[in-house]
Amino acid sequence: MLIGFLLAIVVGATLGLVGSGGTILTVPILVYVMGVDPIMATTYSLFAIGITSFVGSVRGVMAKEVDLNKIVTFGIPSLLMVFVTRLFLLPLVPDVIVIAEIEVEQGVLLMVLFAIVMLASSWTMIKEQESHLDASARIPLWQVISQGLLVGLVTGTVGAGGGFLIIPALVNFYGMPIKRAVSTSLVIITINSLFGVIGDAEKFVDFDWPLILGYTTCAVIGIFIGFALSHRIKGQHLKRMFGYLILVMGIYIILREVVLV
């Protein structure tokens, strides 16, 4: 439990530093370190990172670093997809899925999907370069909305806030400065995560409140540490290092769930 809380501080710090990485680290920590069921871990993750990102987004709003236009055109479609996924789509998935005559438990499939998302996002972070796009350039509205829907689908399915998809989109696709992208990402993660939790409201009675509140508190402490460090570390360098960490964790999850069973 203590190790999990210490790692929560690291998770919060990554949110404060690069505006992503919160839930993509939280689910493995909850499952493998703190012994939480994978299905419940996705809800815990949305709860903890939603509150942590909210604290961080307040700072961004006060500093006027949030792009409100992207929150409306990108964030609203994303949160609607999160709500639909958690409330209607996930309950349709059976506890045991048969794939090529092999029975796979829902929890195992969820962790493997999560690992695949981690591998894809790690590649994006490692290869990402500074954008030279004009942030004022007009992007077709359908492209903004479709990307928001994609982020919402991933968020709702694997319990990830989507920052690892939001940040590359805002920086590389829309030409947004990294600091503005981080603040905008935290607002969208907050909205996505909290709507995801609302979709799982029936699970509240089964919450281990001391665990989740302790984890959330440590993550909030971490985000302030991340904000303090963000002035000393180049965002692009840190993002590439974080990408390698995500890559290693994704490989570990696949080995644990598929190979070492």
Tab-separated table of N, CA and C in Angstrom, residues 58-184:
chain	number	residue	atom	x	y	z
A	58	VAL	N	-7.332	23.958	-12.728
A	58	VAL	CA	-7.654	25.246	-12.091
A	58	VAL	C	-6.462	26.192	-12.229
A	59	ARG	N	-5.273	25.660	-12.012
A	59	ARG	CA	-4.052	26.461	-12.165
A	59	ARG	C	-3.920	26.968	-13.600
A	60	GLY	N	-4.204	26.093	-14.591
A	60	GLY	CA	-4.091	26.483	-15.984
A	60	GLY	C	-5.091	27.552	-16.381
A	61	VAL	N	-6.318	27.437	-15.874
A	61	VAL	CA	-7.354	28.436	-16.159
A	61	VAL	C	-6.957	29.787	-15.579
A	62	MET	N	-6.455	29.773	-14.342
A	62	MET	CA	-6.048	31.023	-13.694
A	62	MET	C	-4.883	31.672	-14.433
A	63	ALA	N	-4.006	30.854	-15.017
A	63	ALA	CA	-2.859	31.386	-15.758
A	63	ALA	C	-3.216	31.726	-17.210
A	64	LYS	N	-4.474	31.505	-17.591
A	64	LYS	CA	-4.968	31.770	-18.945
A	64	LYS	C	-4.180	30.989	-20.000
A	65	GLU	N	-3.868	29.733	-19.670
A	65	GLU	CA	-3.133	28.872	-20.598
A	65	GLU	C	-4.022	27.801	-21.224
A	66	VAL	N	-5.340	27.909	-21.033
A	66	VAL	CA	-6.278	26.904	-21.526
A	66	VAL	C	-6.939	27.395	-22.813
A	67	ASP	N	-6.955	26.557	-23.844
A	67	ASP	CA	-7.612	26.876	-25.113
A	67	ASP	C	-9.063	26.423	-25.028
A	68	LEU	N	-9.970	27.348	-24.735
A	68	LEU	CA	-11.378	27.019	-24.531
A	68	LEU	C	-12.035	26.496	-25.801
A	69	ASN	N	-11.587	26.967	-26.963
A	69	ASN	CA	-12.173	26.509	-28.221
A	69	ASN	C	-11.941	25.015	-28.418
A	70	LYS	N	-10.729	24.536	-28.109
A	70	LYS	CA	-10.428	23.114	-28.270
A	70	LYS	C	-11.181	22.276	-27.225
A	71	ILE	N	-11.441	22.849	-26.075
A	71	ILE	CA	-12.200	22.116	-25.059
A	71	ILE	C	-13.618	21.851	-25.547
A	72	VAL	N	-14.193	22.825	-26.256
A	72	VAL	CA	-15.555	22.667	-26.769
A	72	VAL	C	-15.592	21.698	-27.946
A	73	THR	N	-14.735	21.933	-28.960
A	73	THR	CA	-14.796	21.141	-30.190
A	73	THR	C	-14.146	19.768	-30.056
A	74	PHE	N	-13.147	19.653	-29.189
A	74	PHE	CA	-12.429	18.396	-28.987
A	74	PHE	C	-12.932	17.675	-27.738
A	75	GLY	N	-13.122	18.440	-26.669
A	75	GLY	CA	-13.455	17.858	-25.371
A	75	GLY	C	-14.868	17.338	-25.240
A	76	ILE	N	-15.859	18.079	-25.752
A	76	ILE	CA	-17.259	17.660	-25.588
A	76	ILE	C	-17.547	16.344	-26.321
A	77	PRO	N	-17.156	16.191	-27.606
A	77	PRO	CA	-17.353	14.873	-28.246
A	77	PRO	C	-16.638	13.755	-27.492
A	78	SER	N	-15.468	14.069	-26.947
A	78	SER	CA	-14.703	13.078	-26.203
A	78	SER	C	-15.451	12.615	-24.960
A	79	LEU	N	-15.973	13.566	-24.178
A	79	LEU	CA	-16.657	13.192	-22.932
A	79	LEU	C	-17.959	12.444	-23.211
A	80	LEU	N	-18.647	12.809	-24.286
A	80	LEU	CA	-19.877	12.089	-24.634
A	80	LEU	C	-19.575	10.631	-24.983
A	81	MET	N	-18.470	10.405	-25.699
A	81	MET	CA	-18.084	9.041	-26.050
A	81	MET	C	-17.668	8.248	-24.812
A	82	VAL	N	-16.995	8.906	-23.858
A	82	VAL	CA	-16.635	8.245	-22.599
A	82	VAL	C	-17.887	7.758	-21.886
A	83	PHE	N	-18.885	8.633	-21.787
A	83	PHE	CA	-20.111	8.310	-21.070
A	83	PHE	C	-20.838	7.146	-21.735
A	84	VAL	N	-20.943	7.200	-23.057
A	84	VAL	CA	-21.627	6.141	-23.798
A	84	VAL	C	-20.886	4.817	-23.645
A	85	THR	N	-19.545	4.861	-23.718
A	85	THR	CA	-18.737	3.639	-23.617
A	85	THR	C	-18.885	2.984	-22.253
A	86	ARG	N	-18.764	3.784	-21.177
A	86	ARG	CA	-18.822	3.220	-19.825
A	86	ARG	C	-20.223	2.747	-19.465
A	87	LEU	N	-21.242	3.483	-19.913
A	87	LEU	CA	-22.611	3.178	-19.486
A	87	LEU	C	-23.276	2.112	-20.347
A	88	PHE	N	-22.954	2.082	-21.650
A	88	PHE	CA	-23.688	1.202	-22.554
A	88	PHE	C	-22.831	0.112	-23.217
A	89	LEU	N	-21.602	0.446	-23.613
A	89	LEU	CA	-20.811	-0.510	-24.386
A	89	LEU	C	-20.109	-1.547	-23.510
A	90	LEU	N	-19.404	-1.112	-22.456
A	90	LEU	CA	-18.678	-2.052	-21.613
A	90	LEU	C	-19.561	-3.105	-20.956
A	91	PRO	N	-20.775	-2.737	-20.472
A	91	PRO	CA	-21.633	-3.769	-19.868
A	91	PRO	C	-22.008	-4.889	-20.834
A	92	LEU	N	-21.886	-4.657	-22.149
A	92	LEU	CA	-22.220	-5.683	-23.125
A	92	LEU	C	-21.126	-6.736	-23.265
A	93	VAL	N	-19.912	-6.413	-22.768
A	93	VAL	CA	-18.796	-7.354	-22.881
A	93	VAL	C	-18.945	-8.442	-21.823
A	94	PRO	N	-18.991	-9.728	-22.210
A	94	PRO	CA	-19.163	-10.825	-21.231
A	94	PRO	C	-17.936	-10.994	-20.341
A	95	ASP	N	-18.120	-11.685	-19.212
A	95	ASP	CA	-17.017	-11.917	-18.280
A	95	ASP	C	-15.937	-12.800	-18.900
A	96	VAL	N	-16.334	-13.698	-19.790
A	96	VAL	CA	-15.387	-14.561	-20.482
A	96	VAL	C	-15.626	-14.426	-21.985
A	97	ILE	N	-14.571	-14.088	-22.726
A	97	ILE	CA	-14.668	-13.911	-24.176
A	97	ILE	C	-13.926	-15.050	-24.855
A	98	VAL	N	-14.527	-15.627	-25.884
A	98	VAL	CA	-13.889	-16.708	-26.638
A	98	VAL	C	-13.263	-16.138	-27.901
A	99	ILE	N	-11.919	-16.265	-27.986
A	99	ILE	CA	-11.171	-15.771	-29.146
A	99	ILE	C	-10.405	-16.944	-29.746
A	100	ALA	N	-10.749	-17.311	-30.976
A	100	ALA	CA	-10.103	-18.453	-31.658
A	100	ALA	C	-10.134	-19.693	-30.769
A	101	GLU	N	-11.297	-19.970	-30.211
A	101	GLU	CA	-11.546	-21.137	-29.361
A	101	GLU	C	-10.771	-21.101	-28.040
A	102	ILE	N	-10.246	-19.940	-27.702
A	102	ILE	CA	-9.540	-19.760	-26.426
A	102	ILE	C	-10.368	-18.841	-25.536
A	103	GLU	N	-10.657	-19.282	-24.307
A	103	GLU	CA	-11.435	-18.469	-23.375
A	103	GLU	C	-10.522	-17.446	-22.699
A	104	VAL	N	-10.931	-16.187	-22.773
A	104	VAL	CA	-10.152	-15.098	-22.191
A	104	VAL	C	-11.042	-14.332	-21.215
A	105	GLU	N	-10.583	-14.176	-19.974
A	105	GLU	CA	-11.347	-13.420	-18.991
A	105	GLU	C	-11.357	-11.944	-19.355
A	106	GLN	N	-12.452	-11.275	-18.988
A	106	GLN	CA	-12.603	-9.858	-19.318
A	106	GLN	C	-11.453	-9.025	-18.757
A	107	GLY	N	-11.033	-9.324	-17.521
A	107	GLY	CA	-9.951	-8.574	-16.892
A	107	GLY	C	-8.634	-8.716	-17.637
A	108	VAL	N	-8.342	-9.930	-18.111
A	108	VAL	CA	-7.106	-10.164	-18.867
A	108	VAL	C	-7.148	-9.416	-20.191
A	109	LEU	N	-8.280	-9.499	-20.883
A	109	LEU	CA	-8.425	-8.804	-22.161
A	109	LEU	C	-8.267	-7.305	-21.970
A	110	LEU	N	-8.838	-6.771	-20.887
A	110	LEU	CA	-8.740	-5.346	-20.613
A	110	LEU	C	-7.285	-4.921	-20.426
A	111	MET	N	-6.515	-5.705	-19.673
A	111	MET	CA	-5.116	-5.366	-19.432
A	111	MET	C	-4.292	-5.472	-20.711
A	112	VAL	N	-4.585	-6.457	-21.568
A	112	VAL	CA	-3.857	-6.589	-22.833
A	112	VAL	C	-4.163	-5.401	-23.745
A	113	LEU	N	-5.437	-5.010	-23.819
A	113	LEU	CA	-5.799	-3.828	-24.603
A	113	LEU	C	-5.091	-2.592	-24.064
A	114	PHE	N	-5.037	-2.512	-22.737
A	114	PHE	CA	-4.368	-1.386	-22.095
A	114	PHE	C	-2.895	-1.358	-22.499
A	115	ALA	N	-2.256	-2.533	-22.505
A	115	ALA	CA	-0.840	-2.614	-22.874
A	115	ALA	C	-0.621	-2.190	-24.321
A	116	ILE	N	-1.537	-2.585	-25.208
A	116	ILE	CA	-1.416	-2.203	-26.624
A	116	ILE	C	-1.493	-0.684	-26.766
A	117	VAL	N	-2.423	-0.077	-26.017
A	117	VAL	CA	-2.539	1.386	-26.035
A	117	VAL	C	-1.241	2.017	-25.510
A	118	MET	N	-0.663	1.425	-24.471
A	118	MET	CA	0.591	1.935	-23.915
A	118	MET	C	1.710	1.886	-24.950
A	119	LEU	N	1.810	0.770	-25.682
A	119	LEU	CA	2.862	0.631	-26.687
A	119	LEU	C	2.698	1.665	-27.793
A	120	ALA	N	1.455	1.861	-28.222
A	120	ALA	CA	1.204	2.844	-29.287
A	120	ALA	C	1.541	4.257	-28.823
A	121	SER	N	1.138	4.593	-27.602
A	121	SER	CA	1.390	5.946	-27.097
A	121	SER	C	2.875	6.167	-26.826
A	122	SER	N	3.585	5.116	-26.401
A	122	SER	CA	5.017	5.261	-26.133
A	122	SER	C	5.763	5.588	-27.424
A	123	TRP	N	5.358	4.943	-28.514
A	123	TRP	CA	5.988	5.218	-29.815
A	123	TRP	C	5.776	6.674	-30.211
A	124	THR	N	4.559	7.180	-29.986
A	124	THR	CA	4.253	8.580	-30.308
A	124	THR	C	5.121	9.522	-29.493
A	125	MET	N	5.278	9.224	-28.206
A	125	MET	CA	6.059	10.099	-27.333
A	125	MET	C	7.545	10.056	-27.667
A	126	ILE	N	8.057	8.879	-27.956
A	126	ILE	CA	9.488	8.732	-28.241
A	126	ILE	C	9.854	9.427	-29.551
A	127	LYS	N	8.985	9.314	-30.558
A	127	LYS	CA	9.285	9.865	-31.879
A	127	LYS	C	8.844	11.307	-32.045
A	128	GLU	N	8.116	11.836	-31.073
A	128	GLU	CA	7.536	13.170	-31.221
A	128	GLU	C	8.612	14.242	-31.347
A	129	GLN	N	8.387	15.162	-32.278
A	129	GLN	CA	9.283	16.297	-32.475
A	129	GLN	C	8.524	17.591	-32.223
A	130	GLU	N	9.269	18.677	-32.036
A	130	GLU	CA	8.633	19.977	-31.870
A	130	GLU	C	7.827	20.319	-33.121
A	131	SER	N	6.629	20.847	-32.915
A	131	SER	CA	5.783	21.195	-34.051
A	131	SER	C	6.122	22.587	-34.569
A	132	HIS	N	6.091	22.757	-35.891
A	132	HIS	CA	6.299	24.071	-36.498
A	132	HIS	C	5.009	24.540	-37.178
A	133	LEU	N	3.900	23.953	-36.778
A	133	LEU	CA	2.631	24.339	-37.376
A	133	LEU	C	2.169	25.673	-36.823
A	134	ASP	N	1.329	26.350	-37.589
A	134	ASP	CA	0.736	27.608	-37.143
A	134	ASP	C	-0.471	27.294	-36.274
A	135	ALA	N	-0.412	27.681	-35.001
A	135	ALA	CA	-1.500	27.366	-34.070
A	135	ALA	C	-2.802	28.046	-34.455
A	136	SER	N	-2.706	29.111	-35.279
A	136	SER	CA	-3.919	29.828	-35.669
A	136	SER	C	-4.555	29.251	-36.930
A	137	ALA	N	-3.890	28.269	-37.557
A	137	ALA	CA	-4.426	27.675	-38.785
A	137	ALA	C	-5.752	26.980	-38.512
A	138	ARG	N	-6.659	27.060	-39.474
A	138	ARG	CA	-7.986	26.472	-39.308
A	138	ARG	C	-7.930	24.976	-39.616
A	139	ILE	N	-8.392	24.177	-38.667
A	139	ILE	CA	-8.476	22.730	-38.839
A	139	ILE	C	-9.935	22.373	-39.081
A	140	PRO	N	-10.231	21.532	-40.089
A	140	PRO	CA	-11.625	21.150	-40.333
A	140	PRO	C	-12.290	20.642	-39.058
A	141	LEU	N	-13.507	21.121	-38.797
A	141	LEU	CA	-14.208	20.781	-37.555
A	141	LEU	C	-14.412	19.279	-37.425
A	142	TRP	N	-14.673	18.588	-38.534
A	142	TRP	CA	-14.927	17.141	-38.459
A	142	TRP	C	-13.690	16.396	-37.986
A	143	GLN	N	-12.485	16.904	-38.311
A	143	GLN	CA	-11.262	16.258	-37.854
A	143	GLN	C	-11.078	16.424	-36.347
A	144	VAL	N	-11.391	17.613	-35.855
A	144	VAL	CA	-11.286	17.867	-34.416
A	144	VAL	C	-12.265	16.975	-33.650
A	145	ILE	N	-13.511	16.905	-34.141
A	145	ILE	CA	-14.538	16.111	-33.466
A	145	ILE	C	-14.194	14.623	-33.513
A	146	SER	N	-13.723	14.137	-34.669
A	146	SER	CA	-13.406	12.711	-34.796
A	146	SER	C	-12.264	12.315	-33.869
A	147	GLN	N	-11.276	13.182	-33.716
A	147	GLN	CA	-10.181	12.885	-32.794
A	147	GLN	C	-10.681	12.876	-31.348
A	148	GLY	N	-11.606	13.784	-31.049
A	148	GLY	CA	-12.199	13.796	-29.716
A	148	GLY	C	-12.959	12.512	-29.429
A	149	LEU	N	-13.696	12.011	-30.414
A	149	LEU	CA	-14.432	10.756	-30.247
A	149	LEU	C	-13.483	9.581	-30.028
A	150	LEU	N	-12.372	9.566	-30.756
A	150	LEU	CA	-11.386	8.490	-30.600
A	150	LEU	C	-10.803	8.483	-29.190
A	151	VAL	N	-10.433	9.655	-28.696
A	151	VAL	CA	-9.892	9.762	-27.338
A	151	VAL	C	-10.929	9.296	-26.321
A	152	GLY	N	-12.181	9.680	-26.524
A	152	GLY	CA	-13.247	9.280	-25.607
A	152	GLY	C	-13.461	7.780	-25.586
A	153	LEU	N	-13.351	7.149	-26.760
A	153	LEU	CA	-13.515	5.696	-26.834
A	153	LEU	C	-12.409	4.983	-26.057
A	154	VAL	N	-11.160	5.435	-26.226
A	154	VAL	CA	-10.033	4.837	-25.506
A	154	VAL	C	-10.179	5.067	-24.002
A	155	THR	N	-10.548	6.298	-23.636
A	155	THR	CA	-10.726	6.634	-22.221
A	155	THR	C	-11.775	5.747	-21.578
A	156	GLY	N	-12.905	5.603	-22.232
A	156	GLY	CA	-13.986	4.805	-21.665
A	156	GLY	C	-13.672	3.331	-21.604
A	157	THR	N	-12.918	2.828	-22.571
A	157	THR	CA	-12.642	1.393	-22.635
A	157	THR	C	-11.601	0.949	-21.629
A	158	VAL	N	-10.463	1.639	-21.588
A	158	VAL	CA	-9.350	1.177	-20.746
A	158	VAL	C	-9.143	2.033	-19.502
A	159	GLY	N	-10.025	3.014	-19.265
A	159	GLY	CA	-9.914	3.807	-18.046
A	159	GLY	C	-8.745	4.766	-18.058
A	160	ALA	N	-8.293	5.172	-19.240
A	160	ALA	CA	-7.196	6.125	-19.346
A	160	ALA	C	-7.754	7.496	-19.702
A	161	GLY	N	-7.235	8.515	-19.024
A	161	GLY	CA	-7.761	9.864	-19.234
A	161	GLY	C	-7.553	10.392	-20.634
A	162	GLY	N	-6.609	9.819	-21.374
A	162	GLY	CA	-6.427	10.195	-22.771
A	162	GLY	C	-5.361	11.234	-23.016
A	163	GLY	N	-4.637	11.659	-21.965
A	163	GLY	CA	-3.620	12.682	-22.148
A	163	GLY	C	-2.536	12.279	-23.126
A	164	PHE	N	-2.207	10.965	-23.160
A	164	PHE	CA	-1.164	10.483	-24.069
A	164	PHE	C	-1.614	10.552	-25.519
A	165	LEU	N	-2.921	10.721	-25.772
A	165	LEU	CA	-3.436	10.952	-27.116
A	165	LEU	C	-3.725	12.436	-27.346
A	166	ILE	N	-4.166	13.120	-26.288
A	166	ILE	CA	-4.541	14.530	-26.406
A	166	ILE	C	-3.318	15.410	-26.673
A	167	ILE	N	-2.239	15.196	-25.904
A	167	ILE	CA	-1.062	16.045	-26.030
A	167	ILE	C	-0.458	15.986	-27.444
A	168	PRO	N	-0.197	14.780	-28.005
A	168	PRO	CA	0.333	14.753	-29.386
A	168	PRO	C	-0.605	15.427	-30.386
A	169	ALA	N	-1.908	15.272	-30.203
A	169	ALA	CA	-2.862	15.899	-31.120
A	169	ALA	C	-2.779	17.417	-31.032
A	170	LEU	N	-2.752	17.952	-29.814
A	170	LEU	CA	-2.737	19.408	-29.628
A	170	LEU	C	-1.427	20.019	-30.116
A	171	VAL	N	-0.305	19.327	-29.867
A	171	VAL	CA	1.001	19.877	-30.227
A	171	VAL	C	1.315	19.659	-31.701
A	172	ASN	N	1.160	18.424	-32.175
A	172	ASN	CA	1.580	18.095	-33.537
A	172	ASN	C	0.534	18.427	-34.593
A	173	PHE	N	-0.744	18.247	-34.240
A	173	PHE	CA	-1.802	18.434	-35.226
A	173	PHE	C	-2.327	19.861	-35.253
A	174	TYR	N	-2.363	20.499	-34.080
A	174	TYR	CA	-2.906	21.862	-34.003
A	174	TYR	C	-1.843	22.930	-33.788
A	175	GLY	N	-0.566	22.517	-33.646
A	175	GLY	CA	0.509	23.491	-33.500
A	175	GLY	C	0.459	24.272	-32.206
A	176	MET	N	-0.065	23.674	-31.137
A	176	MET	CA	-0.216	24.375	-29.866
A	176	MET	C	1.076	24.294	-29.059
A	177	PRO	N	1.513	25.401	-28.425
A	177	PRO	CA	2.696	25.349	-27.548
A	177	PRO	C	2.496	24.324	-26.444
A	178	ILE	N	3.606	23.694	-25.995
A	178	ILE	CA	3.509	22.587	-25.062
A	178	ILE	C	2.833	22.992	-23.747
A	179	LYS	N	3.150	24.164	-23.211
A	179	LYS	CA	2.548	24.565	-21.933
A	179	LYS	C	1.043	24.746	-22.070
A	180	ARG	N	0.615	25.344	-23.161
A	180	ARG	CA	-0.814	25.534	-23.394
A	180	ARG	C	-1.489	24.183	-23.624
A	181	ALA	N	-0.788	23.293	-24.303
A	181	ALA	CA	-1.338	21.952	-24.543
A	181	ALA	C	-1.510	21.189	-23.233
A	182	VAL	N	-0.542	21.309	-22.317
A	182	VAL	CA	-0.632	20.630	-21.026
A	182	VAL	C	-1.842	21.119	-20.242
A	183	SER	N	-2.027	22.434	-20.165
A	183	SER	CA	-3.158	22.995	-19.413
A	183	SER	C	-4.487	22.601	-20.038
A	184	THR	N	-4.562	22.648	-21.364
A	184	THR	CA	-5.792	22.264	-22.059
A	184	THR	C	-6.069	20.782	-21.877
